[in-house]
Amino acid sequence: MNKPEKIIFATGNEDKMKEIRMILKDVGIPIESLKDAGVEVDIVEDGKTFEENAIIKAKAVMEMTGCITLADDSGLEVDYINKEPGIYSARYLGRDTSYEEKNQNIIDRLKDAKGDERSARFVCVIAAALPDGRILTARGTIEGVIGYEEKGHNGFGYDPILYVPEYGMTTGEMTMEDKNKISHRGKALTEIRRKLKEIL
Ligand code: ITT
């Protein structure tokens, strides 16, 4: 396949896009967000898994633009509450509810959970939809425990409550550079990049 002119990343989440740009900065192909590409679309994420939702987003934008399109579906799984909020992470308690409230709500729901019972992880699935119909996917996770209070002002979303014991801090206390080296998104992007390299 000829080297593509550009790759579209089908996300409307600017915080994700910042991390993605940093991780993919040396691929040598311009990466455009939906905004950069002038694509306005409201995609219904009605899949039952991160994989299904990532594929739905990537395919919809590839079909609209004819370009190779990547999409990220990600979220927080908290074991004590049956892996909630999971694929509903962005919609948990309503899209417009602040993350301060969402995070506090999760901390409150874990008030009786001790030690290992507080285990949780971020999951990220990246899908790539190619104009010839091929679909690739890659999954990355980062394991941690839910903290007893929010910590850190870096990152976004649920970062202040995922404490990573190995690093002695939450992902919200890490610099973006450090988070990207070990994060669910960093791992999934590295893997999808490897898979794309094999065929481009
Ligand atoms: P797009 O669908 O437009 O990409 P979105 O924010 O709706 O944006 P998702 O449906 O994949 O994306 O929801 C992901 C949510 O999971 C995100 O809004 C955060 O609440 C949470 N999340 C994902 N990655 C995260 C991270 O690295 N740090 C903190 N929270 C994260």
Short mmCIF file of C-alpha atoms and ligand atoms in Angstrom, two decimals:
data_model
loop_
_atom_site.label_atom_id
_atom_site.label_comp_id
_atom_site.label_asym_id
_atom_site.label_seq_id
_atom_site.Cartn_x
_atom_site.Cartn_y
_atom_site.Cartn_z
CA MET A 1 0.00 0.00 0.00
CA ASN A 2 1.27 3.54 -0.77
CA LYS A 3 2.18 5.70 2.19
CA PRO A 4 -1.00 7.63 3.09
CA GLU A 5 -1.05 11.46 2.94
CA LYS A 6 -2.63 11.67 6.35
CA ILE A 7 -4.32 9.68 9.08
CA ILE A 8 -7.47 10.91 10.78
CA PHE A 9 -7.93 10.28 14.48
CA ALA A 10 -11.68 10.13 15.10
CA THR A 11 -12.01 11.76 18.49
CA GLY A 12 -13.74 14.84 19.76
CA ASN A 13 -11.85 14.63 23.06
CA GLU A 14 -9.07 17.23 23.01
CA ASP A 15 -7.31 15.74 26.06
CA LYS A 16 -7.01 12.36 24.35
CA MET A 17 -5.82 14.10 21.19
CA LYS A 18 -2.98 15.85 23.08
CA GLU A 19 -1.68 12.50 24.34
CA ILE A 20 -2.12 10.88 20.93
CA ARG A 21 -0.16 13.66 19.17
CA MET A 22 2.69 13.30 21.65
CA ILE A 23 2.86 9.52 21.28
CA LEU A 24 2.62 9.55 17.48
CA LYS A 25 4.77 12.63 16.87
CA ASP A 26 7.47 10.76 14.93
CA VAL A 27 5.36 8.60 12.57
CA GLY A 28 6.07 10.89 9.62
CA ILE A 29 2.44 11.04 8.49
CA PRO A 30 0.26 14.01 9.56
CA ILE A 31 -2.35 13.01 12.15
CA GLU A 32 -5.51 15.10 11.91
CA SER A 33 -8.23 15.30 14.53
CA LEU A 34 -11.88 15.46 13.42
CA LYS A 35 -11.66 19.22 13.91
CA ASP A 36 -8.48 19.52 11.77
CA ALA A 37 -10.11 17.44 9.03
CA GLY A 38 -13.32 19.54 9.19
CA VAL A 39 -15.42 16.45 9.93
CA GLU A 40 -18.58 17.10 11.90
CA VAL A 41 -20.29 13.93 12.98
CA ASP A 42 -22.25 12.61 15.92
CA ILE A 43 -21.50 8.90 16.16
CA VAL A 44 -23.79 6.69 18.22
CA GLU A 45 -21.51 4.47 20.30
CA ASP A 46 -23.92 1.57 20.75
CA GLY A 47 -21.38 -1.25 20.94
CA LYS A 48 -21.16 -3.54 23.98
CA THR A 49 -17.36 -3.58 24.23
CA PHE A 50 -14.48 -1.13 23.88
CA GLU A 51 -13.53 -2.99 20.67
CA GLU A 52 -16.99 -2.61 19.12
CA ASN A 53 -17.18 1.09 19.93
CA ALA A 54 -13.68 1.85 18.64
CA ILE A 55 -14.50 0.07 15.37
CA ILE A 56 -17.85 1.91 15.04
CA LYS A 57 -16.07 5.29 15.36
CA ALA A 58 -13.14 4.45 13.07
CA LYS A 59 -15.35 2.93 10.35
CA ALA A 60 -17.88 5.77 10.33
CA VAL A 61 -15.19 8.40 9.75
CA MET A 62 -13.24 6.27 7.24
CA GLU A 63 -16.45 5.85 5.21
CA MET A 64 -17.08 9.63 5.28
CA THR A 65 -13.54 10.66 4.34
CA GLY A 66 -11.94 7.74 2.47
CA CYS A 67 -8.88 8.18 4.73
CA ILE A 68 -7.23 5.71 7.08
CA THR A 69 -8.95 6.44 10.37
CA LEU A 70 -7.98 5.54 13.92
CA ALA A 71 -10.34 5.77 16.89
CA ASP A 72 -9.90 5.30 20.63
CA ASP A 73 -12.49 3.85 22.96
CA SER A 74 -11.37 3.88 26.53
CA GLY A 75 -12.53 3.98 30.12
CA LEU A 76 -12.08 3.05 33.75
CA GLU A 77 -13.00 -0.42 35.07
CA VAL A 78 -13.48 -0.64 38.84
CA ASP A 79 -13.65 -4.27 40.00
CA TYR A 80 -15.58 -3.65 43.26
CA ILE A 81 -18.52 -2.17 41.30
CA ASN A 82 -18.64 -4.81 38.56
CA LYS A 83 -16.21 -3.03 36.27
CA GLU A 84 -18.28 0.16 36.13
CA PRO A 85 -18.16 2.72 34.57
CA GLY A 86 -16.39 0.76 31.77
CA ILE A 87 -17.60 1.63 28.29
CA TYR A 88 -19.90 4.21 29.88
CA SER A 89 -17.02 6.19 31.43
CA ALA A 90 -17.66 9.39 29.46
CA ARG A 91 -21.43 9.12 30.08
CA TYR A 92 -21.23 8.09 33.77
CA LEU A 93 -23.71 10.25 35.80
CA GLY A 94 -24.29 12.21 32.57
CA ARG A 95 -21.79 13.70 30.11
CA ASP A 96 -22.13 17.18 31.62
CA THR A 97 -21.45 16.12 35.21
CA SER A 98 -18.01 17.34 36.33
CA TYR A 99 -15.20 14.85 36.88
CA GLU A 100 -14.90 16.14 40.44
CA GLU A 101 -18.40 14.73 41.02
CA LYS A 102 -17.87 11.53 39.03
CA ASN A 103 -14.62 10.83 40.87
CA GLN A 104 -16.12 11.58 44.30
CA ASN A 105 -19.07 9.31 43.48
CA ILE A 106 -16.73 6.39 42.73
CA ILE A 107 -14.72 7.05 45.91
CA ASP A 108 -18.02 7.05 47.89
CA ARG A 109 -19.19 3.79 46.30
CA LEU A 110 -15.91 2.20 47.46
CA LYS A 111 -16.17 3.37 51.07
CA ASP A 112 -16.23 -0.23 52.38
CA ALA A 113 -13.54 -1.54 50.00
CA LYS A 114 -10.07 -2.15 51.44
CA GLY A 115 -6.67 -2.85 49.88
CA ASP A 116 -6.84 -5.13 46.84
CA GLU A 117 -10.62 -4.78 46.73
CA ARG A 118 -10.00 -1.30 45.29
CA SER A 119 -8.36 -2.66 42.13
CA ALA A 120 -9.14 -0.84 38.90
CA ARG A 121 -7.64 -0.17 35.48
CA PHE A 122 -7.81 2.10 32.51
CA VAL A 123 -8.51 0.27 29.27
CA CYS A 124 -7.91 1.64 25.80
CA VAL A 125 -8.76 0.02 22.49
CA ILE A 126 -7.56 1.67 19.32
CA ALA A 127 -9.17 0.61 16.04
CA ALA A 128 -7.79 1.39 12.59
CA ALA A 129 -10.19 1.34 9.63
CA LEU A 130 -8.52 1.17 6.22
CA PRO A 131 -10.22 2.29 3.00
CA ASP A 132 -9.89 -1.26 1.59
CA GLY A 133 -12.14 -2.52 4.41
CA ARG A 134 -9.47 -3.95 6.69
CA ILE A 135 -9.85 -3.34 10.42
CA LEU A 136 -7.05 -3.61 12.98
CA THR A 137 -7.40 -3.30 16.75
CA ALA A 138 -5.02 -3.04 19.71
CA ARG A 139 -5.76 -3.02 23.46
CA GLY A 140 -3.73 -1.54 26.30
CA THR A 141 -4.36 -1.39 30.06
CA ILE A 142 -2.80 0.19 33.14
CA GLU A 143 -3.53 -1.39 36.51
CA GLY A 144 -3.99 0.49 39.78
CA VAL A 145 -6.27 1.00 42.77
CA ILE A 146 -8.89 3.68 43.44
CA GLY A 147 -7.49 6.29 45.83
CA TYR A 148 -9.27 7.66 48.91
CA GLU A 149 -9.26 11.20 47.50
CA GLU A 150 -8.47 12.95 44.22
CA LYS A 151 -4.77 13.64 43.70
CA GLY A 152 -3.02 15.52 40.92
CA HIS A 153 -4.02 18.14 38.39
CA ASN A 154 -2.41 16.68 35.28
CA GLY A 155 -4.23 14.54 32.77
CA PHE A 156 -8.03 14.49 32.57
CA GLY A 157 -11.15 12.54 33.49
CA TYR A 158 -10.55 9.85 36.10
CA ASP A 159 -6.76 10.40 36.30
CA PRO A 160 -6.83 11.88 39.85
CA ILE A 161 -8.31 8.67 41.33
CA LEU A 162 -6.29 5.91 39.64
CA TYR A 163 -3.34 5.36 41.99
CA VAL A 164 -0.56 3.28 40.44
CA PRO A 165 1.33 1.56 43.31
CA GLU A 166 4.44 0.87 41.18
CA TYR A 167 4.92 4.61 40.68
CA GLY A 168 3.57 5.76 44.05
CA MET A 169 1.21 8.28 42.48
CA THR A 170 -2.00 8.70 40.50
CA THR A 171 -1.91 9.11 36.72
CA GLY A 172 -3.14 12.63 37.47
CA GLU A 173 0.15 13.36 39.24
CA MET A 174 2.31 12.12 36.35
CA THR A 175 3.65 14.35 33.60
CA MET A 176 2.03 13.62 30.23
CA GLU A 177 5.34 12.23 29.03
CA ASP A 178 5.60 9.76 31.92
CA LYS A 179 1.92 8.78 31.72
CA ASN A 180 2.22 8.09 27.98
CA LYS A 181 5.13 5.69 28.56
CA ILE A 182 3.07 3.37 30.76
CA SER A 183 -0.57 4.19 30.01
CA HIS A 184 -3.33 2.13 28.41
CA ARG A 185 -3.35 4.62 25.51
CA GLY A 186 0.44 4.60 25.13
CA LYS A 187 0.48 0.79 24.97
CA ALA A 188 -2.46 0.49 22.55
CA LEU A 189 -1.02 3.17 20.23
CA THR A 190 2.42 1.53 20.19
CA GLU A 191 0.79 -1.77 19.24
CA ILE A 192 -1.48 -0.34 16.51
CA ARG A 193 1.48 1.55 15.12
CA ARG A 194 3.45 -1.70 14.87
CA LYS A 195 0.52 -3.42 13.12
CA LEU A 196 0.06 -0.52 10.67
CA LYS A 197 3.78 -0.40 9.89
CA GLU A 198 3.62 -4.02 8.74
CA ILE A 199 1.07 -3.20 6.05
CA LEU A 200 1.77 0.41 5.03
P1 ITT B 1 -14.38 10.36 21.72
O1 ITT B 1 -15.43 9.27 21.72
O2 ITT B 1 -14.75 11.54 20.88
O3 ITT B 1 -13.01 9.85 21.45
P2 ITT B 1 -14.97 10.43 24.57
O4 ITT B 1 -14.41 11.24 25.72
O5 ITT B 1 -16.46 10.35 24.43
O6 ITT B 1 -14.29 10.97 23.21
P3 ITT B 1 -14.81 7.59 25.17
O7 ITT B 1 -16.22 7.27 24.81
O8 ITT B 1 -13.72 6.65 24.72
O9 ITT B 1 -14.34 9.00 24.65
O10 ITT B 1 -14.74 7.76 26.74
C1 ITT B 1 -13.55 7.70 27.39
C2 ITT B 1 -13.70 8.23 28.80
O11 ITT B 1 -12.93 7.41 29.68
C3 ITT B 1 -13.10 9.63 28.93
O12 ITT B 1 -14.05 10.63 28.64
C4 ITT B 1 -12.63 9.62 30.38
O13 ITT B 1 -13.71 9.83 31.23
C5 ITT B 1 -12.18 8.17 30.57
N1 ITT B 1 -10.75 8.04 30.25
C6 ITT B 1 -10.21 7.45 29.14
N2 ITT B 1 -8.88 7.55 29.13
C7 ITT B 1 -8.56 8.22 30.24
C8 ITT B 1 -7.33 8.66 30.77
O14 ITT B 1 -6.20 8.47 30.13
N3 ITT B 1 -7.35 9.34 31.92
C9 ITT B 1 -8.50 9.57 32.56
N4 ITT B 1 -9.71 9.21 32.12
C10 ITT B 1 -9.75 8.53 30.97
#
